[in-house]
XYZ file of C-alpha atoms in Angstrom:
85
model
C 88.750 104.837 108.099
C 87.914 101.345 108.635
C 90.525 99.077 109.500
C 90.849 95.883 106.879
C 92.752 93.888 109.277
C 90.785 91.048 111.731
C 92.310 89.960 114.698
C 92.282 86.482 116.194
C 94.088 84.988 119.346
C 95.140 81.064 118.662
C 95.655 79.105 121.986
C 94.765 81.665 124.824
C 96.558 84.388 126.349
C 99.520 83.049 125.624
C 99.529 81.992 122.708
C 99.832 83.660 119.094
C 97.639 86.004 117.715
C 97.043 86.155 113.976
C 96.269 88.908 111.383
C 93.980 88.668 108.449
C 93.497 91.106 105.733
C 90.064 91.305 104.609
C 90.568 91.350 100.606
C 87.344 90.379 98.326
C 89.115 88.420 95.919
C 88.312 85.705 94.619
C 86.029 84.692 97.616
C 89.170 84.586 99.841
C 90.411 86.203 103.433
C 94.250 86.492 103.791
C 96.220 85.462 106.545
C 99.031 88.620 106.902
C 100.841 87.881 109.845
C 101.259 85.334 113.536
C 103.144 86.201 116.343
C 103.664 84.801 119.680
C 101.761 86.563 122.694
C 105.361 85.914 124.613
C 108.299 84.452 124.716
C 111.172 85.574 122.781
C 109.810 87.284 120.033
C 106.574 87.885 121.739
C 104.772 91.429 121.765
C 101.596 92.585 122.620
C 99.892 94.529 119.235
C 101.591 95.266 116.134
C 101.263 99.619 114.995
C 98.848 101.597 112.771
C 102.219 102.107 111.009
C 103.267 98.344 110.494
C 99.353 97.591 109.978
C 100.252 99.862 106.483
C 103.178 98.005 105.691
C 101.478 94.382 105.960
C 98.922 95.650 103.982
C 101.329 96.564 101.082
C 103.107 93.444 101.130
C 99.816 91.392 101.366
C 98.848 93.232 98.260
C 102.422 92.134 96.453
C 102.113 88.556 97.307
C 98.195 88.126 96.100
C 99.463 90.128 92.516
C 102.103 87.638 92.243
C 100.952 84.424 93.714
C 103.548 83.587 96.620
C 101.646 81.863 99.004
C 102.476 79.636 102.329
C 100.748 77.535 104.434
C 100.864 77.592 107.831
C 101.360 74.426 109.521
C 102.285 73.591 113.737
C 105.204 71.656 114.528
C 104.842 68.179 115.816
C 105.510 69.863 119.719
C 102.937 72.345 119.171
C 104.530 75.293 120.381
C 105.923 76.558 117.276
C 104.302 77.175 113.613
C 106.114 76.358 110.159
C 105.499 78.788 106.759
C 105.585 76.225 103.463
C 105.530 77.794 100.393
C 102.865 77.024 98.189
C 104.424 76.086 94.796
């Protein structure tokens, strides 16, 4: 099966490393989840398993419209979710 998720590293090894879903909609590509390559919360790849559960919850928030923007802090070592209102 092919897998509807796109990987991207931000800022190098260590760094964060961010998830799209690939959804044709409306001519747009969804961002499903960041986290940090280390540090605290850090890990290296995120499961099969939890790849299914992003998708499912990416799904929910295009139906009903809750939307954030990512943003990075003013030190730029951390990223901020706004909601889109």
């Amino acid at each position: 099966m092919h897998d509807p998720f796109l990987k991207k590293r931000l800022n190098g090894s260590g760094g964060f490393c961010a998830y799209y879903y690939i959804v044709i909609k409306d001519d747009c590509l969804y961002l499903a989840f960041v986290h940090p390559k280390t540090g605290k919360y850090g890990m290296n790849n995120i499961s099969d398993e939890y790849k299914r559960l992003l998708a499912k919850e990416v799904l929910e928030a295009i139906k009903s419209k809750a939307f954030y923007k990512v943003e990075v802090s003013e030190v730029k070592s951390q990223i901020i979710f706004v909601e889109i209102v």
